[in-house]
XYZ file of C-alpha atoms in Angstrom:
441
model
C 26.797 -11.218 1.931
C 27.908 -9.572 -1.367
C 25.480 -11.822 -3.256
C 22.626 -10.470 -1.111
C 23.700 -6.881 -1.773
C 23.968 -7.512 -5.512
C 20.453 -8.963 -5.516
C 19.219 -5.914 -3.576
C 20.955 -3.559 -6.018
C 19.426 -5.311 -9.060
C 15.967 -5.221 -7.445
C 16.298 -1.519 -6.650
C 17.329 -0.796 -10.235
C 14.195 -2.504 -11.549
C 11.996 -0.493 -9.186
C 13.708 2.879 -9.618
C 14.579 2.670 -13.325
C 11.925 0.408 -14.794
C 8.976 1.282 -12.560
C 8.457 -2.214 -11.107
C 6.375 -2.491 -7.921
C 8.723 -3.118 -5.006
C 6.596 -5.803 -3.334
C 6.036 -7.791 -6.560
C 9.618 -7.417 -7.783
C 11.064 -8.432 -4.415
C 8.775 -11.452 -4.229
C 9.726 -12.536 -7.730
C 13.456 -12.028 -7.117
C 13.570 -13.858 -3.781
C 11.569 -16.790 -5.166
C 14.194 -17.298 -7.883
C 17.304 -16.986 -5.688
C 18.972 -19.637 -3.550
C 19.870 -17.186 -0.778
C 19.722 -18.197 2.876
C 16.851 -16.855 5.006
C 19.246 -14.375 6.647
C 20.368 -13.074 3.246
C 16.753 -12.806 2.059
C 15.956 -10.709 5.116
C 18.938 -8.471 4.345
C 17.808 -8.039 0.710
C 14.295 -7.122 1.874
C 15.665 -4.671 4.430
C 17.969 -2.999 1.902
C 15.318 -2.679 -0.827
C 12.580 -1.279 1.400
C 15.045 0.797 3.417
C 16.493 2.622 0.404
C 13.037 3.209 -1.085
C 11.587 4.442 2.206
C 14.465 6.829 2.935
C 15.526 7.811 -0.598
C 15.145 11.608 -0.229
C 16.936 11.510 3.131
C 19.780 9.438 1.705
C 20.083 11.718 -1.346
C 20.242 14.745 0.958
C 23.141 13.138 2.807
C 24.902 11.924 -0.358
C 24.673 15.123 -2.451
C 27.605 17.036 -0.849
C 29.927 14.085 -1.544
C 29.189 13.726 -5.240
C 28.863 17.477 -5.921
C 27.949 18.156 -9.573
C 29.411 14.905 -10.893
C 27.301 12.923 -13.350
C 26.940 9.542 -11.618
C 25.743 6.404 -13.423
C 22.335 5.419 -11.933
C 23.428 2.010 -10.631
C 26.493 3.566 -8.968
C 24.328 6.165 -7.242
C 21.949 3.422 -6.055
C 24.942 1.449 -4.720
C 26.094 4.537 -2.772
C 22.580 5.140 -1.382
C 22.332 1.490 -0.357
C 25.664 1.658 1.469
C 24.765 4.959 3.126
C 21.505 3.339 4.291
C 23.551 0.637 6.018
C 25.773 3.224 7.708
C 22.834 5.219 9.032
C 20.111 2.663 9.725
C 21.616 -0.814 10.210
C 23.456 -0.771 13.513
C 24.288 -4.489 13.300
C 26.163 -4.124 9.991
C 29.721 -2.850 10.604
C 30.636 0.149 8.429
C 33.761 -1.600 7.121
C 31.697 -4.604 5.962
C 29.195 -2.445 4.076
C 32.073 -0.447 2.548
C 34.070 -3.501 1.432
C 31.010 -5.139 -0.130
C 30.172 -1.953 -2.064
C 33.734 -1.650 -3.382
C 33.667 -5.321 -4.473
C 30.384 -4.758 -6.363
C 31.822 -1.598 -7.980
C 34.900 -3.583 -9.056
C 32.822 -6.431 -10.565
C 30.162 -4.346 -12.256
C 32.200 -1.328 -13.270
C 35.740 -0.328 -14.217
C 38.750 0.825 -12.153
C 37.494 4.435 -12.340
C 34.122 3.529 -10.854
C 35.745 1.436 -8.121
C 38.024 4.364 -7.237
C 35.095 6.829 -7.222
C 32.936 4.609 -4.956
C 35.869 4.052 -2.596
C 36.606 7.785 -2.365
C 32.969 8.797 -1.736
C 32.373 6.159 0.950
C 35.614 6.915 2.781
C 34.761 10.646 2.715
C 31.296 9.959 4.211
C 32.795 7.857 6.997
C 35.446 10.481 7.689
C 33.235 13.601 7.616
C 29.791 12.332 8.627
C 26.502 13.511 7.119
C 24.756 16.874 7.358
C 22.167 17.424 10.100
C 18.542 17.429 8.885
C 17.544 19.539 11.909
C 19.594 22.380 10.425
C 17.150 22.781 7.502
C 15.364 26.085 8.156
C 12.189 25.619 6.103
C 9.790 23.386 8.133
C 8.126 21.827 5.068
C 11.502 21.055 3.488
C 12.794 19.679 6.799
C 9.815 17.325 7.209
C 10.090 16.338 3.540
C 13.730 15.266 3.940
C 13.143 13.717 7.360
C 10.214 11.520 6.198
C 11.406 11.217 2.587
C 8.129 12.542 1.189
C 7.830 15.089 -1.650
C 7.143 18.652 -0.485
C 3.759 18.838 -2.266
C 2.561 15.828 -0.265
C 3.794 17.323 3.016
C 1.935 20.555 2.158
C -1.297 18.680 1.407
C -1.062 16.620 4.594
C -0.392 19.740 6.680
C -3.400 21.481 5.125
C -5.629 18.461 5.805
C -4.451 17.266 9.220
C -2.290 19.949 10.823
C 1.303 19.793 12.020
C 0.972 17.356 14.937
C -0.914 14.684 12.972
C 1.247 15.106 9.863
C 4.380 14.657 11.990
C 2.831 11.509 13.515
C 1.994 10.144 10.044
C 5.546 10.879 8.879
C 6.980 9.090 11.912
C 5.172 5.824 11.090
C 5.070 5.440 7.293
C 8.652 4.162 7.086
C 8.185 1.488 9.724
C 7.723 -2.136 8.555
C 4.153 -3.074 7.635
C 2.681 -5.930 9.619
C 0.754 -8.703 7.898
C -2.868 -9.258 8.812
C -5.173 -12.156 7.963
C -8.921 -12.346 7.588
C -10.653 -15.503 8.750
C -13.285 -16.852 6.351
C -16.144 -17.169 8.848
C -18.338 -18.706 6.147
C -16.377 -21.960 6.603
C -14.596 -21.763 9.986
C -14.154 -19.771 13.198
C -11.437 -17.450 14.480
C -10.713 -19.816 17.397
C -10.291 -22.809 15.054
C -7.904 -20.869 12.801
C -5.831 -19.629 15.749
C -5.470 -23.227 16.964
C -4.560 -24.460 13.458
C -1.955 -21.756 12.826
C -0.446 -22.133 16.303
C -0.093 -25.896 15.736
C 1.688 -25.111 12.450
C 4.252 -22.959 14.303
C 2.861 -19.519 13.454
C 2.110 -16.770 15.957
C -0.953 -14.523 15.653
C -2.721 -11.944 17.807
C -6.292 -10.590 17.480
C -6.827 -7.359 15.538
C -8.084 -4.454 17.658
C -10.273 -3.098 14.846
C -11.767 -6.062 12.937
C -13.452 -8.991 14.730
C -12.431 -11.754 12.295
C -8.879 -10.508 11.680
C -5.548 -11.689 13.053
C -2.134 -10.021 13.020
C 0.742 -12.315 12.100
C 3.805 -11.954 14.334
C 5.754 -15.030 13.152
C 5.640 -17.420 10.199
C 4.667 -17.545 6.529
C 0.907 -17.775 6.004
C 0.950 -18.337 2.230
C 2.381 -21.852 2.633
C -0.180 -23.014 5.225
C -2.998 -25.465 4.574
C -5.409 -22.916 6.089
C -4.494 -20.383 3.397
C -4.533 -22.853 0.513
C -7.908 -24.228 1.619
C -9.427 -20.741 1.831
C -9.981 -20.651 5.577
C -7.903 -17.461 5.725
C -6.698 -14.799 3.330
C -4.082 -12.039 3.508
C -5.730 -8.619 3.738
C -4.972 -5.410 5.603
C -7.291 -4.568 8.487
C -8.182 -1.142 7.088
C -9.184 -2.698 3.770
C -11.409 -5.181 5.624
C -13.291 -2.286 7.231
C -14.811 -1.207 3.891
C -16.900 -4.387 3.694
C -17.289 -4.591 7.484
C -19.037 -1.200 7.267
C -21.556 -2.346 4.625
C -25.003 -3.251 6.089
C -25.124 -6.515 4.113
C -28.106 -8.877 4.222
C -27.878 -12.599 3.294
C -29.910 -12.198 0.078
C -28.299 -8.973 -1.210
C -27.344 -8.472 -4.832
C -24.057 -6.543 -4.679
C -21.888 -4.883 -7.313
C -18.154 -4.593 -6.582
C -17.375 -1.998 -9.243
C -13.544 -1.926 -9.057
C -12.900 -5.400 -7.731
C -9.468 -6.834 -8.591
C -7.729 -8.741 -7.115
C -10.951 -9.703 -5.344
C -10.169 -9.425 -1.624
C -13.268 -7.373 -0.910
C -15.334 -9.373 -3.436
C -14.869 -12.605 -1.505
C -15.362 -10.796 1.798
C -18.768 -9.574 0.561
C -19.581 -13.041 -0.816
C -18.989 -14.594 2.607
C -21.730 -12.293 3.980
C -24.377 -13.025 1.309
C -24.917 -16.827 1.353
C -28.196 -16.471 -0.572
C -27.145 -13.466 -2.640
C -24.709 -12.706 -5.435
C -21.678 -10.484 -5.985
C -20.948 -9.126 -9.454
C -17.274 -8.135 -9.620
C -15.957 -5.820 -12.337
C -12.480 -5.014 -13.531
C -11.196 -3.393 -16.682
C -8.428 -5.981 -17.293
C -9.009 -9.587 -18.435
C -6.063 -11.025 -16.453
C -7.426 -9.447 -13.276
C -10.800 -11.139 -13.825
C -8.928 -14.451 -13.611
C -7.385 -13.283 -10.302
C -10.838 -12.564 -8.884
C -12.114 -15.975 -10.005
C -9.115 -17.785 -8.507
C -9.581 -15.893 -5.251
C -13.296 -16.777 -5.118
C -12.537 -20.457 -5.786
C -9.849 -20.645 -3.092
C -12.134 -18.922 -0.579
C -14.977 -21.376 -1.374
C -17.456 -18.705 -2.565
C -17.173 -19.107 -6.352
C -20.895 -19.955 -6.602
C -21.730 -16.474 -5.223
C -19.350 -14.499 -7.453
C -19.695 -13.463 -11.095
C -16.568 -11.730 -12.413
C -16.928 -9.607 -15.517
C -14.482 -7.570 -17.600
C -15.954 -4.069 -17.737
C -14.946 -0.470 -17.068
C -17.142 0.657 -14.165
C -17.882 3.820 -16.150
C -19.756 1.677 -18.696
C -22.249 -0.033 -16.358
C -25.169 1.527 -18.266
C -24.427 -0.783 -21.183
C -24.867 -3.926 -19.089
C -26.961 -3.422 -15.949
C -30.493 -2.206 -15.294
C -31.276 0.748 -13.048
C -31.980 -0.310 -9.476
C -30.471 -3.771 -10.039
C -28.313 -3.848 -6.879
C -29.086 -3.633 -3.171
C -25.576 -2.347 -2.528
C -22.617 -1.165 -4.566
C -19.010 -0.924 -3.427
C -16.730 1.465 -5.313
C -13.232 0.798 -3.985
C -11.896 3.355 -6.417
C -8.595 3.718 -8.264
C -6.564 6.166 -6.160
C -3.070 7.497 -5.474
C -2.533 4.808 -2.832
C -0.828 7.032 -0.261
C -2.301 4.963 2.541
C -0.045 2.101 1.394
C 3.333 3.825 1.798
C 4.599 1.136 4.170
C 4.012 -1.552 1.524
C 4.753 0.423 -1.648
C 7.269 3.089 -0.600
C 8.242 3.950 -4.183
C 4.825 5.454 -5.096
C 5.667 8.680 -3.253
C 8.323 9.580 -5.824
C 6.419 9.242 -9.093
C 3.006 10.704 -8.216
C 2.089 14.386 -8.292
C -0.724 16.609 -7.046
C -2.022 16.676 -10.644
C -2.278 12.861 -10.570
C -4.444 13.095 -7.453
C -6.706 15.688 -9.090
C -7.016 13.513 -12.223
C -7.960 10.517 -10.081
C -10.644 12.638 -8.391
C -12.226 13.109 -11.848
C -12.127 9.346 -12.554
C -13.608 8.584 -9.122
C -16.526 10.987 -9.564
C -17.157 9.592 -13.064
C -17.403 6.032 -11.694
C -19.742 7.094 -8.867
C -21.860 9.053 -11.313
C -22.318 6.015 -13.572
C -23.084 3.438 -10.882
C -25.509 5.663 -8.932
C -28.579 4.675 -10.967
C -27.877 0.974 -10.413
C -28.555 1.207 -6.649
C -32.099 0.343 -5.549
C -34.055 3.034 -3.661
C -33.199 2.476 -0.008
C -29.951 0.766 -1.019
C -26.376 1.765 -0.195
C -23.382 3.028 -2.127
C -20.077 2.553 -0.272
C -17.123 4.546 -1.591
C -13.613 3.733 -0.339
C -9.976 4.408 -1.218
C -6.547 3.437 0.100
C -5.341 7.032 0.138
C -5.403 9.721 2.833
C -5.671 12.753 0.531
C -8.956 14.704 0.926
C -8.953 15.507 -2.830
C -9.750 11.867 -3.546
C -11.805 11.241 -0.409
C -14.206 13.766 1.106
C -13.902 16.074 -1.917
C -14.969 13.215 -4.217
C -17.919 12.354 -1.972
C -19.062 15.986 -1.826
C -18.739 16.392 -5.607
C -20.894 13.281 -6.103
C -23.563 14.342 -3.586
C -23.802 17.791 -5.200
C -24.792 16.083 -8.472
C -26.932 13.356 -6.886
C -29.412 14.742 -4.348
C -31.148 11.339 -4.379
C -28.314 10.135 -2.134
C -27.641 11.130 1.474
C -24.396 10.711 3.400
C -24.892 8.551 6.494
C -22.332 7.758 9.242
C -19.964 4.915 8.392
C -20.114 2.401 11.239
C -18.032 -0.721 11.850
C -18.508 -3.828 14.002
C -15.835 -2.737 16.493
C -17.049 0.914 16.463
C -13.708 2.172 15.075
C -13.272 5.920 15.767
C -16.947 6.108 16.780
C -16.385 9.437 18.580
C -15.231 11.266 15.429
C -17.197 14.283 14.194
C -17.382 13.289 10.511
C -19.814 10.875 8.841
C -16.980 9.503 6.707
C -14.242 7.349 8.256
C -10.554 8.052 7.648
C -7.966 5.651 9.056
C -4.500 7.217 9.196
C -1.345 5.040 9.119
C -0.295 6.204 12.590
C -3.571 5.290 14.317
C -3.691 1.475 14.298
C -0.390 0.604 12.574
C -2.489 -0.453 9.575
C -2.733 0.985 6.060
C -4.314 4.396 5.590
C -7.892 4.089 4.316
C -11.079 6.074 3.669
C -14.686 4.853 3.760
C -17.951 6.687 3.135
C -21.528 5.389 3.157
C -24.304 6.895 1.027
C -27.935 5.806 1.135
C -30.286 6.210 -1.818
C -33.461 7.915 -0.678
C -36.759 6.138 -1.130
């Protein structure tokens, strides 16, 4: 198993030191290795586990390394081993310890091997400090959930203690994979039969009618995926388009479109219409086009490289029946899938994103026809980038009115707000925000 742990350590270094995205880096690494399936599962568990619980693990490790200056890879090796002690009941402590010492011996020098051995033996002998003993409630929740204190404070202010505690209890659980059935070319029943015959297991989504939750198997290698009968998309993300009152002939602008998941979802709903998809990066335009081709809707999609804040240079006022702004955001609804983002983002980043979001909405507003709709969504759960952005836009654009966001399955229909916020603890999906604004006239 030492090979698996070395691969996990290298992957963690690239994420923590070089800023790589955990999901992309892990995918890339596992594709290149010749590890067994069991070892690949261990690598995945170690990488996500350390990233999800990093502040907790550092809290436990700190007393054992005192003020010593520890080389980054050595510290990561210690955190990874401590994760196995605390979270992986099936891995014997002696096995995790021996593997760590072997890695320290191969990658370091006798001094490093001796240091790693001493620290790990001390942890096993003395045990770790109790998180419950932390007096300050914000600090305690921060260490317990491995979230920065500023984020805990913002969540408490927005949702209160009970809901924040519930969010914290779920964000470090494994994310499930959900699929959207392309109902433009097939049916949910046909896809279920096809995937079952291929050895996969799926169950219906409770919140989206044409979505399935994968419980066993790899969808990306199936004929159904390659032929565009299904795509991989989180249920919460699907709700943004599900909430749009699309008509078959609509002209729609997807203002922040890459990689194109929502673009193709819109295209499936407008057989006699057109979707114009924008992104600021040329390589992402190619992603959108590939996605549209695979999903058999390329004839309904026009992808264009453009900053959404520059729409005035290209499009006429009132050109679109509907516009979707799935805005750049802090992404805190995606903590299950991208655990590392919690450590490098700040409150100031969220406030800066709020400014970018309002700028995009401000520029696209004139492009909506009177009587048309502007849907604004994010994959974060911070009010600064959600309701605060919507209110800032409406204050500057009285020609728009906020209307209740509704979905096919009437998700959270009893809520008091017009906007829809999906929290990670509610449906075991990603956190998401959706608002619907209608242009008067």
